Tab-separated table of C-alpha atoms and ligand atoms in Angstrom:
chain	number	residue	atom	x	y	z
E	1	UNK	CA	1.839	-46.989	-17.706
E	2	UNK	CA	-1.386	-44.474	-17.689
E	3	UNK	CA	-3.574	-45.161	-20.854
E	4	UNK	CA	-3.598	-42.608	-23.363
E	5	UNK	CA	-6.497	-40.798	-23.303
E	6	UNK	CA	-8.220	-40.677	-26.849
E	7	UNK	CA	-9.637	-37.509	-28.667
E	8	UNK	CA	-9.986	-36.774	-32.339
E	9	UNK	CA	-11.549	-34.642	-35.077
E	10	UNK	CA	-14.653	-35.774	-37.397
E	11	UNK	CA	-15.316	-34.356	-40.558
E	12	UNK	CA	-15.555	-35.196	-44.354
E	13	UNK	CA	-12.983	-34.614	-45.870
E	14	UNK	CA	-10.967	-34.214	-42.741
E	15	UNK	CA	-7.677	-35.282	-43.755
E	16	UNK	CA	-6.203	-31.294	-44.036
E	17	UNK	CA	-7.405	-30.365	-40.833
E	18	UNK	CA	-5.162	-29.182	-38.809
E	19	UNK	CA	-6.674	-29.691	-35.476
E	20	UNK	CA	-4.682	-33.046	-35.335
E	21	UNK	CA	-1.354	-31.293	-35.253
E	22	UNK	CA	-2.300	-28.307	-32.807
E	23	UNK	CA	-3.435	-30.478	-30.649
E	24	UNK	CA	-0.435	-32.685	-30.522
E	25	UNK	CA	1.322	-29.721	-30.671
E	26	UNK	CA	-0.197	-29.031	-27.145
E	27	UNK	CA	0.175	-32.706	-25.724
E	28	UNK	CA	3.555	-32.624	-26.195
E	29	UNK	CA	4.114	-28.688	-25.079
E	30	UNK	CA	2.567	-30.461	-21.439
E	31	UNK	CA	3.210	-33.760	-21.804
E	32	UNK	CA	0.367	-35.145	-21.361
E	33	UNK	CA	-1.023	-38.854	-22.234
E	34	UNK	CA	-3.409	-38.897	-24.766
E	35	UNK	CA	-3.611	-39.044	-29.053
E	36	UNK	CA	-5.831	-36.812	-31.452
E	37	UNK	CA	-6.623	-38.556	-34.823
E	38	UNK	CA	-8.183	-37.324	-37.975
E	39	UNK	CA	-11.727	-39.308	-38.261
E	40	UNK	CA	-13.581	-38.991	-41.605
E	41	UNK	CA	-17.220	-39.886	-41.335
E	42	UNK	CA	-18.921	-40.573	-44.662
E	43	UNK	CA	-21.395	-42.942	-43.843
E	44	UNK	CA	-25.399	-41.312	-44.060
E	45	UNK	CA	-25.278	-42.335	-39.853
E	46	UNK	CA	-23.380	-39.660	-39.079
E	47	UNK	CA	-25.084	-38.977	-35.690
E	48	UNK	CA	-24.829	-42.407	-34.854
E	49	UNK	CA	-21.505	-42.931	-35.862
E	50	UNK	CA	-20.320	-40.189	-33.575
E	51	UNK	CA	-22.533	-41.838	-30.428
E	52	UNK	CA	-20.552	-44.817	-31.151
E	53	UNK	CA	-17.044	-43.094	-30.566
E	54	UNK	CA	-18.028	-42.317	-27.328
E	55	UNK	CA	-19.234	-46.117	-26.364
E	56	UNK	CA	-15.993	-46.873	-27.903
E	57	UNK	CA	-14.096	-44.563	-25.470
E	58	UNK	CA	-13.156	-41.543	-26.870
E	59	UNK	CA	-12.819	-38.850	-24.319
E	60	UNK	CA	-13.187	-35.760	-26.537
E	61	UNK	CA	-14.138	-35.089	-30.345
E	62	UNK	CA	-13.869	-31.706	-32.401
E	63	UNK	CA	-16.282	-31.638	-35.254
E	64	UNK	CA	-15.355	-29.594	-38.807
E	65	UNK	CA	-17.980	-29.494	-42.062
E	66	UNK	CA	-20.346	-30.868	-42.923
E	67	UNK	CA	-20.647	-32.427	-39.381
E	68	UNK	CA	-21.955	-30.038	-37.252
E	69	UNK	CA	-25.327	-30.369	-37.122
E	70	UNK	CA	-25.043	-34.429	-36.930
E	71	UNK	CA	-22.716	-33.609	-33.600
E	72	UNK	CA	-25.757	-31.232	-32.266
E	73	UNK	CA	-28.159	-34.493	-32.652
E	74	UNK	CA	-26.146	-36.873	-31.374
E	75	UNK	CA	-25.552	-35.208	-27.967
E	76	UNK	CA	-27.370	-35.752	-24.898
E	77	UNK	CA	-27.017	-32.388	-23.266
E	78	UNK	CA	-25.661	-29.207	-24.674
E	79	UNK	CA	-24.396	-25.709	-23.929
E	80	UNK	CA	-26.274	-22.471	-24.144
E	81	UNK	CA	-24.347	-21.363	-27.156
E	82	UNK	CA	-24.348	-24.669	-29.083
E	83	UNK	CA	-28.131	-24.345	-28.708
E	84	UNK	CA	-28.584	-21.304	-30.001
E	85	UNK	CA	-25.997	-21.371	-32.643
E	86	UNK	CA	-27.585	-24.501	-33.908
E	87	UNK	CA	-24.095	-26.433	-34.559
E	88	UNK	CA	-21.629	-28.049	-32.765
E	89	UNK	CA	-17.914	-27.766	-32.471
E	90	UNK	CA	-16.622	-29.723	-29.109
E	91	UNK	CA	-18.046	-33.015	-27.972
E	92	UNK	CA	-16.966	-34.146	-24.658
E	93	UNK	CA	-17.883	-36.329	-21.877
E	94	UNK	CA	-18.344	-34.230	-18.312
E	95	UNK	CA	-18.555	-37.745	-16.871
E	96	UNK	CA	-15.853	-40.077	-17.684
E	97	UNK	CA	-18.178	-43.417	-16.453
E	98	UNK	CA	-20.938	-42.136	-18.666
E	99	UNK	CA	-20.487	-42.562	-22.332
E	100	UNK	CA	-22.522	-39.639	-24.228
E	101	UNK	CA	-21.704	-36.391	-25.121
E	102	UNK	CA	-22.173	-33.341	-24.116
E	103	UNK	CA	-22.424	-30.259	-27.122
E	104	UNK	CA	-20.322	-27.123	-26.825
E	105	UNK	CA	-19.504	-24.378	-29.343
E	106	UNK	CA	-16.326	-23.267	-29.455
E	107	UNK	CA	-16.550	-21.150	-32.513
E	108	UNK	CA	-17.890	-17.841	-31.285
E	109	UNK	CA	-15.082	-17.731	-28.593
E	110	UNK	CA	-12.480	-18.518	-30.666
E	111	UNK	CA	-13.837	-15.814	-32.810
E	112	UNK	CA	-13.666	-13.500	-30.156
E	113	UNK	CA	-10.353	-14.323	-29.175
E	114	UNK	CA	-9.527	-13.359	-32.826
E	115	UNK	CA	-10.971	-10.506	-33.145
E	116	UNK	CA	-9.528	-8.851	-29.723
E	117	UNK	CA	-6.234	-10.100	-31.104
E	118	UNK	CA	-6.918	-8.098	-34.176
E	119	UNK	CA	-8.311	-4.549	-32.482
E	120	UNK	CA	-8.841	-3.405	-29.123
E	121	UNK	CA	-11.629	-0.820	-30.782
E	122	UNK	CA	-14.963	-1.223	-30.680
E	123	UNK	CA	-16.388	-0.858	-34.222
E	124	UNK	CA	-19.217	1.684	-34.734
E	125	UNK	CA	-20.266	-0.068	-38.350
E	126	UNK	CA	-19.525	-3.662	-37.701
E	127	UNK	CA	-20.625	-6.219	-41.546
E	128	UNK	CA	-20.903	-9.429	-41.522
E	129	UNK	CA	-20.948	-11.652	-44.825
E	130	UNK	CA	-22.727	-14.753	-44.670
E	131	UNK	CA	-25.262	-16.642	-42.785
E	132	UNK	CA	-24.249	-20.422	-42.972
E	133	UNK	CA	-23.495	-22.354	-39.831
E	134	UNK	CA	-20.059	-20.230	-39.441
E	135	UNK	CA	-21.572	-16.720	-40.008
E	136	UNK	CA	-23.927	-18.227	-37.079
E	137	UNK	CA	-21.408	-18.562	-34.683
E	138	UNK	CA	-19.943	-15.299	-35.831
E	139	UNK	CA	-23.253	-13.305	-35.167
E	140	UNK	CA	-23.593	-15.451	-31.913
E	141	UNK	CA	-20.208	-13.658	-30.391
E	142	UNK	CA	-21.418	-10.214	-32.143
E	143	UNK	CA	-24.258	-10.509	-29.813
E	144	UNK	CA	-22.455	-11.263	-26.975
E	145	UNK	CA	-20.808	-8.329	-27.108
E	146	UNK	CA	-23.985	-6.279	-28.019
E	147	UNK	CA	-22.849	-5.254	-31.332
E	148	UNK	CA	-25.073	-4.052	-34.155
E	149	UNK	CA	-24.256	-5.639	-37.354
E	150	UNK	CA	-24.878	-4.598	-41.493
E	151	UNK	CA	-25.554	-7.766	-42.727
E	152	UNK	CA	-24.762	-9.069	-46.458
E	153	UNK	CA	-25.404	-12.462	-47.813
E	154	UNK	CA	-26.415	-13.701	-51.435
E	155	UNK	CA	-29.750	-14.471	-49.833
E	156	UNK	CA	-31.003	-11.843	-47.589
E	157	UNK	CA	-33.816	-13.661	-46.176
E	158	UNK	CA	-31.161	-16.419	-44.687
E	159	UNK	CA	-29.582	-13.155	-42.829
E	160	UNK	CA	-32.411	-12.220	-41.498
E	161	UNK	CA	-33.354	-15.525	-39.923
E	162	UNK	CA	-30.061	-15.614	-38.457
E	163	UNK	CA	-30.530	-12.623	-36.413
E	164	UNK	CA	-34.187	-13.161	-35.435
E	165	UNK	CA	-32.992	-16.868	-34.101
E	166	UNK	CA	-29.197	-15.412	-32.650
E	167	UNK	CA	-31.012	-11.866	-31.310
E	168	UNK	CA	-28.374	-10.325	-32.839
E	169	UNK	CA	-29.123	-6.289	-33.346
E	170	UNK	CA	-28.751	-5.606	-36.834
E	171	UNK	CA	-29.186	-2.118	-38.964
E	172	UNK	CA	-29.151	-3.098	-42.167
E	173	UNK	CA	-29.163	-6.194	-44.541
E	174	UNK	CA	-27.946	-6.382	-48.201
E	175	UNK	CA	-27.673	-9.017	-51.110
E	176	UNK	CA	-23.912	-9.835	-51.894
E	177	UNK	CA	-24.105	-7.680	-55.181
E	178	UNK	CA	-24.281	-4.662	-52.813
E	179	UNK	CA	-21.462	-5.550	-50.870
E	180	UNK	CA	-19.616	-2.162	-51.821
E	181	UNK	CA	-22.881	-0.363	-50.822
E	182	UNK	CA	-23.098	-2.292	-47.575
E	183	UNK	CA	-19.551	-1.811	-46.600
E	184	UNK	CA	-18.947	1.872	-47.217
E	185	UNK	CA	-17.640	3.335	-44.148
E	186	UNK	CA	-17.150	-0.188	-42.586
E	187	UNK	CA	-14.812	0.093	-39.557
E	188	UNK	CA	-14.890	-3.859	-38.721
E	189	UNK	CA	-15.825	-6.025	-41.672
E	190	UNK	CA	-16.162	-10.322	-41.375
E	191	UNK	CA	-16.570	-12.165	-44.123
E	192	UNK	CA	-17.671	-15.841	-43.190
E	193	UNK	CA	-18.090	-16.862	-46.931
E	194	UNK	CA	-15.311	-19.452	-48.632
E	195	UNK	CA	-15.149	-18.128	-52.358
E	196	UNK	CA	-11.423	-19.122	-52.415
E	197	UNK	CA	-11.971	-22.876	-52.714
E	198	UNK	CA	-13.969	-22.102	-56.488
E	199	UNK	CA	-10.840	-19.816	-57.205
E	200	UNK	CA	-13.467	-16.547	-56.443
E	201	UNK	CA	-12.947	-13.478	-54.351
E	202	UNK	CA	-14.616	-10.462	-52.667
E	203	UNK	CA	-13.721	-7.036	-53.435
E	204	UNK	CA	-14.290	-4.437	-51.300
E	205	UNK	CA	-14.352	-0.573	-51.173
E	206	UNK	CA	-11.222	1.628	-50.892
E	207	UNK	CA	-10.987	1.719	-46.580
E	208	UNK	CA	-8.392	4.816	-45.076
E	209	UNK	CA	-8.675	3.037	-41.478
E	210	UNK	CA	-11.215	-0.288	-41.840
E	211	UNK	CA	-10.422	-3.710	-40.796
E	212	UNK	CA	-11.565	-7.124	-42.565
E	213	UNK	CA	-11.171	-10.418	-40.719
E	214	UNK	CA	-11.617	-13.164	-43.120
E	215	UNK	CA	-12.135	-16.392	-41.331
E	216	UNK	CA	-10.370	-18.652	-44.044
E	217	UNK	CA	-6.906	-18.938	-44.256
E	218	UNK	CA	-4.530	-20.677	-46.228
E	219	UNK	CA	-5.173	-20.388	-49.920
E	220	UNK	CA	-8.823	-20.342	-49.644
E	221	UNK	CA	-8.531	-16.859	-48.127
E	222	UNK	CA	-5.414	-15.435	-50.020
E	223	UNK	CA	-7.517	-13.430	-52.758
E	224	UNK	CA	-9.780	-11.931	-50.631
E	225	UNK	CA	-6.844	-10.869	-48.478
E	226	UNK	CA	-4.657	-9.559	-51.118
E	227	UNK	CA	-7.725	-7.655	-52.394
E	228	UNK	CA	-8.622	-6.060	-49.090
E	229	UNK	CA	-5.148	-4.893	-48.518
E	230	UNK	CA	-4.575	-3.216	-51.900
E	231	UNK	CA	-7.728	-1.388	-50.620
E	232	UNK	CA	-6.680	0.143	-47.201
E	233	UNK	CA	-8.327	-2.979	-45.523
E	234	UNK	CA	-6.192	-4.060	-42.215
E	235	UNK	CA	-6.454	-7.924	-42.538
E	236	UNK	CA	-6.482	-11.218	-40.713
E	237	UNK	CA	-6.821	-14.151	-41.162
E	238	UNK	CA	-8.916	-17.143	-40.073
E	239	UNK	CA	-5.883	-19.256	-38.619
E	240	UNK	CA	-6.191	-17.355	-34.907
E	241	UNK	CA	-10.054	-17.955	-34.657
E	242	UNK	CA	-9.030	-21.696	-35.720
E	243	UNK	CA	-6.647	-21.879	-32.916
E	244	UNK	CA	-9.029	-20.068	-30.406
E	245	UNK	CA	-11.752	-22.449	-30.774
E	246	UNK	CA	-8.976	-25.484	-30.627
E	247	UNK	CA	-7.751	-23.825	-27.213
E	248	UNK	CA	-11.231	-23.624	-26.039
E	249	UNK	CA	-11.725	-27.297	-26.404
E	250	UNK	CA	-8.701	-28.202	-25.083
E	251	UNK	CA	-9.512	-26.375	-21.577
E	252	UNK	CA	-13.218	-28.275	-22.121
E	253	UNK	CA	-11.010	-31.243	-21.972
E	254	UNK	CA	-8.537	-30.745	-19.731
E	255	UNK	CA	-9.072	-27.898	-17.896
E	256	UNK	CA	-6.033	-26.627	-18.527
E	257	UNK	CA	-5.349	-23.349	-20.695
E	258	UNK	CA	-2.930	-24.167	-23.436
E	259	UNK	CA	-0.219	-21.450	-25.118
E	260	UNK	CA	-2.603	-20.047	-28.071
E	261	UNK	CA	0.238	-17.743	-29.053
E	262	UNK	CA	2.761	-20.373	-29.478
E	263	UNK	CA	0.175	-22.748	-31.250
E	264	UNK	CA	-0.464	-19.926	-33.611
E	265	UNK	CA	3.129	-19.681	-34.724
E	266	UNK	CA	3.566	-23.121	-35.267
E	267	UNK	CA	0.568	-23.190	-37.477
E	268	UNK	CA	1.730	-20.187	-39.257
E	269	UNK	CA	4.883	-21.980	-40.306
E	270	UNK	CA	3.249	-25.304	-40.706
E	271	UNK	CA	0.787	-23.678	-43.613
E	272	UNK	CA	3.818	-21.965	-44.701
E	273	UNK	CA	7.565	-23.435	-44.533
S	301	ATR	P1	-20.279	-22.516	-43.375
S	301	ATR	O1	-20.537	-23.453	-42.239
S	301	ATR	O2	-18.858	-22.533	-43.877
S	301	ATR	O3	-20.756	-21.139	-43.086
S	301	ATR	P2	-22.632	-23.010	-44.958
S	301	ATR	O4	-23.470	-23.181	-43.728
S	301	ATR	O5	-22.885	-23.941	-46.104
S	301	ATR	O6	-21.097	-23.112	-44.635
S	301	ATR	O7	-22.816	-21.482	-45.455
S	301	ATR	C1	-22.239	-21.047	-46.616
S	301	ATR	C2	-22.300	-19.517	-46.723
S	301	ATR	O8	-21.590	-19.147	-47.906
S	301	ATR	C3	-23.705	-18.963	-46.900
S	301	ATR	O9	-23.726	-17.638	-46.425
S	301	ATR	C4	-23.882	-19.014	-48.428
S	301	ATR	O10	-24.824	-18.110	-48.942
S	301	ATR	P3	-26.407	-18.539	-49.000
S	301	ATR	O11	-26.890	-18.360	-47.587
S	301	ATR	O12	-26.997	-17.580	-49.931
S	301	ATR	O13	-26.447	-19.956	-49.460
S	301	ATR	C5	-22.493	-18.567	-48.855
S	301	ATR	N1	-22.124	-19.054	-50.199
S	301	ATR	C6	-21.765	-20.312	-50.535
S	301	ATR	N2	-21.446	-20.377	-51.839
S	301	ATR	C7	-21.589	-19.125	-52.338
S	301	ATR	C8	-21.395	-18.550	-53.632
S	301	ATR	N3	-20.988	-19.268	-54.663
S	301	ATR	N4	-21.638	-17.239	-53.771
S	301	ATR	C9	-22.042	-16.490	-52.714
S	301	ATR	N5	-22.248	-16.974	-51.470
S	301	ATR	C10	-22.014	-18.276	-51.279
């Protein structure tokens, strides 16, 4: 019998994610040999911790909040974009007879997968909201696409590092209090900020043809949503960038392109029955 190959997902709390289930989702779909688990790391040896998993054999490891930046430290090489976005997504090991990791970020192209999902037109005023570790990701794939971004966060100084550090192009940065300032005449907004979780939301200004891709989903995103459409804002959510960067790491893995599409439907009725 071959031996499952072993992959997983570490975070704190981790026990929502719903990596787990796509990615089964996809092992099944091909039928291949291996198991994804949930892993929640709480210990304060985080970075070691995740060194560990690959002496113990795992092949592959996702990484969700707040474990990004121990994933960066703990691997021995990493990818352009992981370096530059300053956070890691996809841990895997290039050489099977060597166990360390090697750093990927699978963020910005699952973002980008999203977001040419959601519009086939380039934006002329692209906003972004935020400038944590996701916004970074976000402003990473802006970038790649040389886009030039408004950006809007509570504290403007964190935006502007962002882009001086990602080299994104940017032509304007506001606090959040001027959001409806900042996003007048917005044809492409992002909002990278989770309000939803403290039962807040953003509210935007009336739109006859703008688009807002919020990159939560589920209820942490359903405010801002509802909001944005009673506005004119065409919406999305964050569940097709979450399946994006899941498909990237599964071809990291395996090599092998899985059906995003499909994946995405199942999750839609998964988060919704
Ligand atoms: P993530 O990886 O999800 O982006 P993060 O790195 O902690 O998480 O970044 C959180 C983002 O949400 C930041 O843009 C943060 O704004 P600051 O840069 O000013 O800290 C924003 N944020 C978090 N809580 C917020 C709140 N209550 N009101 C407004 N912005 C908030």
């Amino acid at each position: 019998m071959t031996q499952k190959q072993l992959f997983g997902v570490v975070g704190n709390p981790v026990t929502h994610s719903l990596s787990p289930r796509i990615h089964q989702f996809w092992y099944e779909e091909l039928e291949l040999p291996a198991s994804y688990q949930a892993l929640d790391l709480v210990s304060d040896t985080v970075c070691e911790d995740i060194r560990a998993l690959a002496r113990a054999g795992y092949s592959g490891l996702n990484v969700t909040l707040p474990h990004k930046i121990p994933a960066f430290e703990a691997a021995s090489s990493l990818s352009d974009a992981a370096e530059r976005i300053g956070a890691v997504n996809t841990l895997s090991r290039p050489d099977p007879d060597h166990r360390v990791w090697s750093g990927d970020n699978t963020d910005w192209t699952g973002f980008l997968w999203s977001l040419d999902r959601f519009t086939k037109h380039r934006p002329e005023k692209t906003v972004l909201i935020g400038a944590g570790g996701a916004a970074r990701a976000v402003a990473y794939a802006l970038a790649s696409r040389s886009f030039t971004a408004v950006l809007v966060n509570r504290t403007v100084e964190k935006s502007i590092q962002m882009a001086e550090q990602i080299a994104l192009d940017i032509s304007g940065v506001h606090a959040l209090e001027d959001l409806n300032a900042a996003c007048t005449n917005a044809d492409l907004i992002i909002n990278t900020i989770s309000l939803g979780h403290s039962g807040g939301s953003l509210s935007l200004p009336p739109t006859d043809h703008g688009m807002f891709l919020d990159i939560s989903y589920g209820q942490a995103a359903d405010l801002t949503l509802q909001s944005a459409r009673s506005n004119g804002w065409q919406t999305e959510d964050g569940l097709p960038m979450l399946i994006g960067q899941a498909a990237d790491a599964f071809e990291i893995w395996f090599g092998i392109e899985p059906d995003r599409e499909a994946a995405l439907r199942a999750a839609r009725e998964w988060l919704n029955p």
